[in-house]
mmCIF file of C-alpha atoms and ligand atoms in Angstrom:
data_model
loop_
_atom_site.group_PDB
_atom_site.id
_atom_site.type_symbol
_atom_site.label_atom_id
_atom_site.label_comp_id
_atom_site.label_asym_id
_atom_site.label_seq_id
_atom_site.Cartn_x
_atom_site.Cartn_y
_atom_site.Cartn_z
ATOM 1 C CA MET J 1 -2.210 -0.501 -24.681
ATOM 2 C CA THR J 2 -1.398 -1.810 -28.156
ATOM 3 C CA ALA J 3 0.200 1.152 -29.948
ATOM 4 C CA PRO J 4 3.943 1.415 -29.358
ATOM 5 C CA VAL J 5 5.059 4.866 -28.242
ATOM 6 C CA PRO J 6 7.855 6.695 -30.101
ATOM 7 C CA THR J 7 11.305 5.840 -28.789
ATOM 8 C CA SER J 8 11.819 9.424 -27.613
ATOM 9 C CA ALA J 9 8.664 9.228 -25.495
ATOM 10 C CA CYS J 10 8.149 9.036 -21.796
ATOM 11 C CA VAL J 11 5.234 7.286 -20.088
ATOM 12 C CA ALA J 12 4.100 8.787 -16.773
ATOM 13 C CA VAL J 13 2.088 6.817 -14.228
ATOM 14 C CA ARG J 14 0.566 8.060 -10.983
ATOM 15 C CA THR J 15 0.167 5.318 -8.385
ATOM 16 C CA PRO J 16 -1.552 5.400 -4.976
ATOM 17 C CA ALA J 17 -0.768 4.266 -1.444
ATOM 18 C CA LYS J 18 -2.870 1.497 0.047
ATOM 19 C CA ILE J 19 -4.318 1.179 3.497
ATOM 20 C CA ASN J 20 -5.948 -1.828 5.155
ATOM 21 C CA LEU J 21 -9.347 -1.131 6.708
ATOM 22 C CA CYS J 22 -9.080 -4.517 8.388
ATOM 23 C CA LEU J 23 -6.134 -6.893 8.401
ATOM 24 C CA GLY J 24 -6.884 -10.359 9.738
ATOM 25 C CA VAL J 25 -3.728 -12.473 9.950
ATOM 26 C CA GLY J 26 -3.576 -16.246 10.444
ATOM 27 C CA ALA J 27 -0.774 -18.565 11.531
ATOM 28 C CA PRO J 28 2.087 -18.841 9.003
ATOM 29 C CA ARG J 29 1.671 -21.236 6.089
ATOM 30 C CA SER J 30 4.290 -23.797 5.087
ATOM 31 C CA ASP J 31 5.837 -21.216 2.685
ATOM 32 C CA GLY J 32 6.275 -18.743 5.568
ATOM 33 C CA TYR J 33 3.578 -16.328 4.380
ATOM 34 C CA HIS J 34 0.604 -15.600 6.583
ATOM 35 C CA PRO J 35 -2.953 -16.126 5.318
ATOM 36 C CA LEU J 36 -4.740 -12.782 5.243
ATOM 37 C CA ALA J 37 -8.301 -11.542 5.191
ATOM 38 C CA THR J 38 -8.108 -7.849 4.465
ATOM 39 C CA VAL J 39 -10.024 -4.974 2.951
ATOM 40 C CA TYR J 40 -7.716 -2.691 1.018
ATOM 41 C CA GLN J 41 -8.411 0.905 0.099
ATOM 42 C CA ALA J 42 -6.331 3.044 -2.276
ATOM 43 C CA ILE J 43 -5.976 6.601 -0.965
ATOM 44 C CA GLY J 44 -4.803 9.889 -2.428
ATOM 45 C CA VAL J 45 -1.143 9.760 -1.457
ATOM 46 C CA TYR J 46 0.819 9.131 -4.648
ATOM 47 C CA ASP J 47 4.155 8.272 -6.157
ATOM 48 C CA ASP J 48 4.827 9.416 -9.734
ATOM 49 C CA LEU J 49 6.814 7.128 -12.023
ATOM 50 C CA ARG J 50 8.225 7.943 -15.458
ATOM 51 C CA ALA J 51 9.551 5.350 -17.868
ATOM 52 C CA ARG J 52 11.840 6.214 -20.795
ATOM 53 C CA PRO J 53 13.312 3.909 -23.429
ATOM 54 C CA ALA J 54 16.785 2.520 -22.770
ATOM 55 C CA ALA J 55 19.142 0.197 -24.598
ATOM 56 C CA PRO J 56 18.286 -3.529 -24.574
ATOM 57 C CA GLY J 57 19.195 -5.127 -21.240
ATOM 58 C CA ARG J 58 19.621 -1.780 -19.500
ATOM 59 C CA PHE J 59 17.248 -1.331 -16.550
ATOM 60 C CA THR J 60 17.928 1.658 -14.280
ATOM 61 C CA ILE J 61 16.049 3.640 -11.651
ATOM 62 C CA ARG J 62 16.454 7.011 -9.987
ATOM 63 C CA VAL J 63 14.382 7.924 -6.950
ATOM 64 C CA ASP J 64 13.771 11.334 -5.420
ATOM 65 C CA GLY J 65 11.288 12.909 -3.028
ATOM 66 C CA ASP J 66 10.470 12.065 0.594
ATOM 67 C CA ASP J 67 13.016 9.672 2.157
ATOM 68 C CA ALA J 68 14.344 8.760 -1.298
ATOM 69 C CA GLY J 69 17.731 7.959 0.262
ATOM 70 C CA LEU J 70 16.154 4.887 1.890
ATOM 71 C CA VAL J 71 15.115 3.377 -1.447
ATOM 72 C CA PRO J 72 17.612 1.170 -3.342
ATOM 73 C CA GLU J 73 18.506 2.389 -6.840
ATOM 74 C CA ASP J 74 19.722 -0.969 -8.110
ATOM 75 C CA ASP J 75 18.336 -4.284 -9.335
ATOM 76 C CA SER J 76 16.825 -5.000 -5.915
ATOM 77 C CA ASN J 77 14.308 -2.180 -6.415
ATOM 78 C CA LEU J 78 10.882 -3.775 -6.882
ATOM 79 C CA ALA J 79 10.032 -1.458 -9.788
ATOM 80 C CA VAL J 80 13.170 -2.595 -11.651
ATOM 81 C CA ARG J 81 12.262 -6.209 -10.915
ATOM 82 C CA ALA J 82 8.782 -5.516 -12.305
ATOM 83 C CA ALA J 83 10.206 -4.072 -15.528
ATOM 84 C CA ARG J 84 12.596 -7.000 -15.945
ATOM 85 C CA LEU J 85 9.803 -9.490 -15.269
ATOM 86 C CA LEU J 86 7.545 -7.894 -17.885
ATOM 87 C CA ALA J 87 10.346 -7.838 -20.458
ATOM 88 C CA ALA J 88 11.140 -11.512 -19.823
ATOM 89 C CA GLN J 89 7.480 -12.560 -19.863
ATOM 90 C CA TYR J 90 6.760 -10.876 -23.213
ATOM 91 C CA ALA J 91 10.192 -11.437 -24.794
ATOM 92 C CA VAL J 92 10.795 -7.680 -25.075
ATOM 93 C CA ASP J 93 14.289 -6.801 -26.264
ATOM 94 C CA GLU J 94 14.301 -3.319 -24.733
ATOM 95 C CA GLY J 95 15.546 -1.681 -21.569
ATOM 96 C CA VAL J 96 13.999 1.096 -19.528
ATOM 97 C CA SER J 97 15.077 4.075 -17.501
ATOM 98 C CA LEU J 98 12.727 4.622 -14.545
ATOM 99 C CA HIS J 99 12.349 7.713 -12.421
ATOM 100 C CA VAL J 100 10.214 7.695 -9.251
ATOM 101 C CA ARG J 101 9.153 10.742 -7.277
ATOM 102 C CA LYS J 102 8.016 9.529 -3.872
ATOM 103 C CA THR J 103 5.433 10.910 -1.524
ATOM 104 C CA ILE J 104 4.220 7.529 -0.227
ATOM 105 C CA PRO J 105 6.087 6.928 3.066
ATOM 106 C CA VAL J 106 9.056 4.581 2.607
ATOM 107 C CA ALA J 107 8.780 1.381 4.730
ATOM 108 C CA GLY J 108 5.604 2.953 6.126
ATOM 109 C CA GLY J 109 3.052 0.151 5.777
ATOM 110 C CA MET J 110 1.399 1.788 2.762
ATOM 111 C CA ALA J 111 2.773 -0.442 -0.030
ATOM 112 C CA GLY J 112 5.003 2.274 -1.480
ATOM 113 C CA GLY J 113 7.456 -0.159 -3.099
ATOM 114 C CA SER J 114 4.624 -2.382 -4.306
ATOM 115 C CA SER J 115 2.832 0.595 -5.806
ATOM 116 C CA ASP J 116 5.977 1.631 -7.680
ATOM 117 C CA ALA J 117 6.211 -1.928 -9.045
ATOM 118 C CA ALA J 118 2.580 -1.772 -10.194
ATOM 119 C CA ALA J 119 3.333 1.560 -11.875
ATOM 120 C CA ALA J 120 6.404 0.106 -13.581
ATOM 121 C CA LEU J 121 4.368 -2.779 -15.027
ATOM 122 C CA LEU J 122 1.799 -0.369 -16.432
ATOM 123 C CA ALA J 123 4.338 2.137 -17.733
ATOM 124 C CA CYS J 124 6.567 -0.451 -19.405
ATOM 125 C CA ALA J 125 3.602 -2.233 -21.000
ATOM 126 C CA ARG J 126 2.641 1.106 -22.568
ATOM 127 C CA LEU J 127 6.211 2.070 -23.458
ATOM 128 C CA TRP J 128 6.833 -1.233 -25.205
ATOM 129 C CA GLY J 129 3.412 -1.264 -26.906
ATOM 130 C CA LEU J 130 2.466 -4.630 -25.404
ATOM 131 C CA ASP J 131 -0.975 -6.066 -26.029
ATOM 132 C CA VAL J 132 -1.557 -6.934 -22.388
ATOM 133 C CA SER J 133 -4.723 -6.311 -20.382
ATOM 134 C CA ARG J 134 -4.806 -4.871 -16.883
ATOM 135 C CA ASP J 135 -6.047 -8.288 -15.651
ATOM 136 C CA GLU J 136 -2.950 -9.948 -17.138
ATOM 137 C CA LEU J 137 -0.764 -7.371 -15.398
ATOM 138 C CA VAL J 138 -2.600 -8.086 -12.127
ATOM 139 C CA SER J 139 -1.740 -11.804 -12.476
ATOM 140 C CA LEU J 140 1.890 -10.982 -13.163
ATOM 141 C CA ALA J 141 1.926 -8.553 -10.239
ATOM 142 C CA ALA J 142 1.232 -11.320 -7.708
ATOM 143 C CA SER J 143 4.682 -12.840 -8.240
ATOM 144 C CA LEU J 144 6.321 -9.510 -7.321
ATOM 145 C CA GLY J 145 4.660 -9.085 -3.929
ATOM 146 C CA SER J 146 1.466 -9.600 -2.001
ATOM 147 C CA ASP J 147 0.268 -5.971 -2.306
ATOM 148 C CA VAL J 148 1.233 -5.334 -5.948
ATOM 149 C CA PRO J 149 -2.011 -6.660 -7.539
ATOM 150 C CA PHE J 150 -4.152 -4.347 -5.399
ATOM 151 C CA CYS J 151 -2.087 -1.321 -6.404
ATOM 152 C CA LEU J 152 -3.241 -1.937 -9.983
ATOM 153 C CA VAL J 153 -6.861 -2.629 -9.010
ATOM 154 C CA GLY J 154 -7.327 0.313 -6.610
ATOM 155 C CA GLY J 155 -10.626 1.452 -5.111
ATOM 156 C CA THR J 156 -11.792 -0.695 -2.205
ATOM 157 C CA ALA J 157 -11.239 -4.448 -2.439
ATOM 158 C CA THR J 158 -10.949 -7.574 -0.351
ATOM 159 C CA GLY J 159 -7.613 -9.371 -0.270
ATOM 160 C CA SER J 160 -7.126 -13.051 0.579
ATOM 161 C CA GLY J 161 -4.451 -15.709 0.169
ATOM 162 C CA ARG J 162 -1.285 -13.863 1.185
ATOM 163 C CA GLY J 163 -3.021 -10.656 0.072
ATOM 164 C CA GLU J 164 -2.586 -11.156 -3.679
ATOM 165 C CA GLU J 165 -6.102 -12.485 -4.390
ATOM 166 C CA VAL J 166 -8.010 -9.246 -4.869
ATOM 167 C CA SER J 167 -11.717 -8.740 -5.435
ATOM 168 C CA SER J 168 -13.235 -5.255 -5.842
ATOM 169 C CA LEU J 169 -15.947 -4.205 -3.404
ATOM 170 C CA PRO J 170 -18.818 -2.040 -4.633
ATOM 171 C CA ALA J 171 -18.288 0.590 -1.935
ATOM 172 C CA ASP J 172 -19.941 3.975 -2.500
ATOM 173 C CA GLY J 173 -18.585 6.064 0.359
ATOM 174 C CA ALA J 174 -15.901 8.733 0.194
ATOM 175 C CA TYR J 175 -13.675 9.062 3.234
ATOM 176 C CA THR J 176 -11.252 11.622 4.626
ATOM 177 C CA TRP J 177 -8.126 10.103 6.146
ATOM 178 C CA VAL J 178 -5.383 11.737 8.154
ATOM 179 C CA VAL J 179 -2.099 9.986 7.434
ATOM 180 C CA ALA J 180 0.499 10.489 10.180
ATOM 181 C CA THR J 181 4.112 9.565 9.474
ATOM 182 C CA VAL J 182 6.915 9.185 11.995
ATOM 183 C CA ASP J 183 10.689 9.080 11.618
ATOM 184 C CA GLY J 184 12.073 5.700 10.602
ATOM 185 C CA GLY J 185 10.347 2.762 8.949
ATOM 186 C CA LEU J 186 9.400 -0.753 9.977
ATOM 187 C CA SER J 187 10.464 -3.869 8.109
ATOM 188 C CA THR J 188 7.394 -5.888 7.081
ATOM 189 C CA PRO J 189 9.090 -9.270 7.722
ATOM 190 C CA ALA J 190 10.174 -8.010 11.174
ATOM 191 C CA VAL J 191 6.593 -7.049 12.037
ATOM 192 C CA TYR J 192 5.288 -10.449 10.911
ATOM 193 C CA ALA J 193 8.030 -12.122 12.975
ATOM 194 C CA GLU J 194 6.947 -10.087 16.011
ATOM 195 C CA PHE J 195 3.339 -11.094 15.289
ATOM 196 C CA ASP J 196 4.459 -14.758 15.389
ATOM 197 C CA ARG J 197 6.355 -14.191 18.635
ATOM 198 C CA LEU J 198 3.372 -12.527 20.316
ATOM 199 C CA SER J 199 1.001 -15.207 18.974
ATOM 200 C CA ALA J 200 3.218 -17.949 20.432
ATOM 201 C CA LEU J 201 3.171 -16.202 23.832
ATOM 202 C CA ASP J 202 -0.611 -16.052 23.547
ATOM 203 C CA ALA J 203 -0.967 -19.646 22.352
ATOM 204 C CA GLY J 204 -2.719 -20.693 25.549
ATOM 205 C CA ALA J 205 -5.750 -18.704 24.476
ATOM 206 C CA PRO J 206 -6.491 -19.526 20.817
ATOM 207 C CA THR J 207 -8.351 -16.817 18.972
ATOM 208 C CA GLU J 208 -9.389 -16.442 15.364
ATOM 209 C CA THR J 209 -5.991 -14.824 14.862
ATOM 210 C CA THR J 210 -4.044 -17.876 16.036
ATOM 211 C CA THR J 211 -6.187 -20.562 14.409
ATOM 212 C CA GLY J 212 -5.188 -19.578 10.883
ATOM 213 C CA THR J 213 -8.680 -18.670 9.661
ATOM 214 C CA PRO J 214 -8.927 -14.889 9.549
ATOM 215 C CA GLY J 215 -12.105 -13.285 8.231
ATOM 216 C CA VAL J 216 -13.384 -9.835 7.253
ATOM 217 C CA PRO J 217 -15.631 -8.497 10.055
ATOM 218 C CA ASP J 218 -19.305 -8.090 9.093
ATOM 219 C CA ALA J 219 -19.391 -4.669 10.793
ATOM 220 C CA LEU J 220 -16.779 -3.403 8.347
ATOM 221 C CA LEU J 221 -18.641 -4.686 5.292
ATOM 222 C CA THR J 222 -21.871 -3.116 6.581
ATOM 223 C CA ALA J 223 -20.135 0.225 7.175
ATOM 224 C CA LEU J 224 -18.695 0.175 3.649
ATOM 225 C CA ARG J 225 -22.015 -0.806 2.111
ATOM 226 C CA ASP J 226 -23.641 2.166 3.868
ATOM 227 C CA GLY J 227 -20.714 4.465 3.052
ATOM 228 C CA ASP J 228 -20.920 5.721 6.632
ATOM 229 C CA PRO J 229 -17.689 7.033 8.240
ATOM 230 C CA GLN J 230 -19.351 7.005 11.679
ATOM 231 C CA LEU J 231 -19.772 3.222 11.330
ATOM 232 C CA LEU J 232 -16.448 2.662 9.591
ATOM 233 C CA GLY J 233 -14.341 4.311 12.327
ATOM 234 C CA PRO J 234 -15.048 1.766 15.083
ATOM 235 C CA ALA J 235 -14.878 -1.112 12.563
ATOM 236 C CA LEU J 236 -11.203 -0.496 11.617
ATOM 237 C CA SER J 237 -8.901 -3.305 12.785
ATOM 238 C CA ASN J 238 -5.391 -4.615 12.261
ATOM 239 C CA ASP J 239 -4.006 -7.861 13.699
ATOM 240 C CA LEU J 240 -0.472 -6.561 13.048
ATOM 241 C CA GLN J 241 -1.048 -3.527 15.268
ATOM 242 C CA PRO J 242 0.115 -5.145 18.565
ATOM 243 C CA ALA J 243 3.305 -6.271 16.805
ATOM 244 C CA ALA J 244 3.918 -2.817 15.306
ATOM 245 C CA LEU J 245 3.295 -1.160 18.690
ATOM 246 C CA SER J 246 5.606 -3.648 20.373
ATOM 247 C CA LEU J 247 8.416 -2.607 17.982
ATOM 248 C CA ARG J 248 7.440 1.080 18.022
ATOM 249 C CA PRO J 249 5.875 1.893 21.433
ATOM 250 C CA ASP J 250 5.895 5.620 20.536
ATOM 251 C CA LEU J 251 2.958 4.935 18.199
ATOM 252 C CA VAL J 252 0.717 4.362 21.235
ATOM 253 C CA THR J 253 0.934 8.093 21.939
ATOM 254 C CA THR J 254 0.270 8.956 18.282
ATOM 255 C CA LEU J 255 -2.918 6.876 18.341
ATOM 256 C CA GLU J 256 -3.981 8.337 21.694
ATOM 257 C CA VAL J 257 -3.526 11.932 20.497
ATOM 258 C CA GLY J 258 -5.523 11.279 17.319
ATOM 259 C CA ASP J 259 -8.283 9.574 19.306
ATOM 260 C CA ALA J 260 -8.375 12.456 21.809
ATOM 261 C CA ALA J 261 -8.696 14.848 18.850
ATOM 262 C CA GLY J 262 -11.973 13.120 18.013
ATOM 263 C CA ALA J 263 -10.963 10.813 15.141
ATOM 264 C CA LEU J 264 -13.854 8.513 14.204
ATOM 265 C CA GLY J 265 -11.386 5.639 14.223
ATOM 266 C CA SER J 266 -7.649 5.068 14.283
ATOM 267 C CA VAL J 267 -5.397 2.230 13.225
ATOM 268 C CA VAL J 268 -1.794 1.435 12.348
ATOM 269 C CA SER J 269 -1.448 1.232 8.561
ATOM 270 C CA GLY J 270 -0.517 -2.321 7.510
ATOM 271 C CA SER J 271 2.782 -3.233 9.162
ATOM 272 C CA GLY J 272 3.317 0.413 10.245
ATOM 273 C CA PRO J 273 4.680 2.729 11.427
ATOM 274 C CA THR J 274 2.311 5.105 9.577
ATOM 275 C CA THR J 275 -0.935 5.634 11.492
ATOM 276 C CA LEU J 276 -4.363 6.503 10.060
ATOM 277 C CA PHE J 277 -7.188 8.544 11.504
ATOM 278 C CA LEU J 278 -10.653 8.696 9.977
ATOM 279 C CA ALA J 279 -12.184 12.180 9.919
ATOM 280 C CA ALA J 280 -15.806 13.189 9.393
ATOM 281 C CA ASP J 281 -14.813 15.761 6.739
ATOM 282 C CA GLU J 282 -11.867 17.904 5.661
ATOM 283 C CA ARG J 283 -12.344 20.464 8.433
ATOM 284 C CA HIS J 284 -12.338 17.702 11.023
ATOM 285 C CA GLY J 285 -9.259 16.253 9.339
ATOM 286 C CA GLU J 286 -7.480 19.601 9.699
ATOM 287 C CA GLN J 287 -8.275 19.648 13.418
ATOM 288 C CA ILE J 288 -6.896 16.136 13.896
ATOM 289 C CA SER J 289 -3.748 16.956 11.884
ATOM 290 C CA SER J 290 -3.153 20.154 13.886
ATOM 291 C CA ARG J 291 -3.506 18.328 17.205
ATOM 292 C CA LEU J 292 -1.119 15.558 16.135
ATOM 293 C CA LEU J 293 1.494 18.067 14.972
ATOM 294 C CA ALA J 294 1.077 20.364 17.997
ATOM 295 C CA ALA J 295 1.589 17.401 20.337
ATOM 296 C CA GLY J 296 4.733 16.347 18.454
ATOM 297 C CA ALA J 297 3.061 12.950 17.983
ATOM 298 C CA CYS J 298 4.202 12.563 14.370
ATOM 299 C CA ARG J 299 6.616 13.913 11.776
ATOM 300 C CA SER J 300 3.945 14.845 9.254
ATOM 301 C CA ALA J 301 0.158 14.674 9.101
ATOM 302 C CA ARG J 302 -1.634 15.060 5.791
ATOM 303 C CA GLN J 303 -5.133 14.473 4.565
ATOM 304 C CA ALA J 304 -5.958 11.985 1.852
ATOM 305 C CA ALA J 305 -9.226 11.034 0.193
ATOM 306 C CA GLY J 306 -10.208 7.425 -0.339
ATOM 307 C CA PRO J 307 -11.017 5.424 -2.272
ATOM 308 C CA VAL J 308 -9.097 6.444 -5.408
ATOM 309 C CA ALA J 309 -8.214 4.522 -8.583
ATOM 310 C CA GLY J 310 -5.238 2.173 -8.865
ATOM 311 C CA ALA J 311 -2.123 3.048 -10.893
ATOM 312 C CA GLN J 312 -3.032 5.151 -13.955
ATOM 313 C CA VAL J 313 -1.158 6.331 -17.033
ATOM 314 C CA ARG J 314 -1.199 10.143 -17.077
ATOM 315 C CA ALA J 315 -2.075 12.045 -20.190
HETATM 316 O O1 LIG N 401 4.697 -10.282 -0.411
HETATM 317 P P1 LIG N 401 5.798 -9.366 0.012
HETATM 318 O O2 LIG N 401 7.105 -9.699 -0.640
HETATM 319 O O3 LIG N 401 5.449 -7.922 -0.103
HETATM 320 O O4 LIG N 401 5.995 -9.640 1.569
HETATM 321 C C1 LIG N 401 7.093 -9.123 2.276
HETATM 322 C C2 LIG N 401 7.307 -9.991 3.511
HETATM 323 O O5 LIG N 401 6.200 -9.812 4.422
HETATM 324 C C3 LIG N 401 7.367 -11.473 3.250
HETATM 325 O O6 LIG N 401 8.665 -11.878 2.947
HETATM 326 C C4 LIG N 401 6.910 -12.045 4.574
HETATM 327 O O7 LIG N 401 7.943 -11.987 5.533
HETATM 328 C C5 LIG N 401 5.873 -11.040 5.035
HETATM 329 N N1 LIG N 401 4.496 -11.424 4.653
HETATM 330 C C6 LIG N 401 3.866 -12.474 5.306
HETATM 331 N N2 LIG N 401 2.585 -12.819 4.975
HETATM 332 C C7 LIG N 401 1.922 -12.128 4.025
HETATM 333 C C8 LIG N 401 2.526 -11.050 3.359
HETATM 334 C C9 LIG N 401 3.826 -10.722 3.685
HETATM 335 O O8 LIG N 401 4.450 -13.114 6.191
HETATM 336 N N3 LIG N 401 0.662 -12.472 3.735
#
């Protein structure tokens, strides 16, 4: 990414949603974050970001697509913060005009905002002709949010620390996911706060979850090594799921309908409220989607393949 692009140019980046195949959460650290042991997977639900040159110091964003009205179009937008951070870090005296077309659910537990930030880093680095490697962008990404590094790495990867320490897994399998969205989002901090509340209630019976030492289950790693959806389904797990269901009890029905439709496994995505169902193949995925929609158990149900690459500049 060394050659500067002409000032009239536009850089387009396609960036994926993430899901967590497992999400082990420990007791909060002194900085308030929770230690995580997770396996991320990037799946084929995408936002598209375009970056165009703007006058020095001018950083703007426009968002359209699904639920765009819920996304801030000011300096609080994580993609704008990413662009400003990159400019400051590399002493770039340029601005940028960003445009995001969303299909990743907003506040859905799929790292939509984080993925847009990852895309902004990549797009601006290209737009400004910076000599910066993807690894350097990954390091910078960690200061923007726990999920941002993974959105650049993509594929299937473990996440530790608060989620920002990412290590790719050599997973061969290809999976068909059904992604079910519902009306309204969930605030990630609110779900973690509910996790803390439920953990305190449960403190009489310490578990791995409450001792602060989460781990990635062996069954999940074995399933991924074998690339076997039949093994992966029952190995899906999410320590935030009880908290998400406590805040959104309607999701219990969504999960039940997907399970009754024969999903190989089901889980709340990250902090929710999006839910995920693993299908054996596309035909099976269509059956699960139809049953979810017919039962009124979700707003939308779409299929997505995983794993896919992290944020990529489009030709
Ligand atoms: O890292 P990020 O800014 O995306 O996190 C959003 C919020 O989610 C944090 O402010 C915190 O409340 C919660 N969080 C957490 N532990 C993590 C990741 C996120 O408590 N490992």
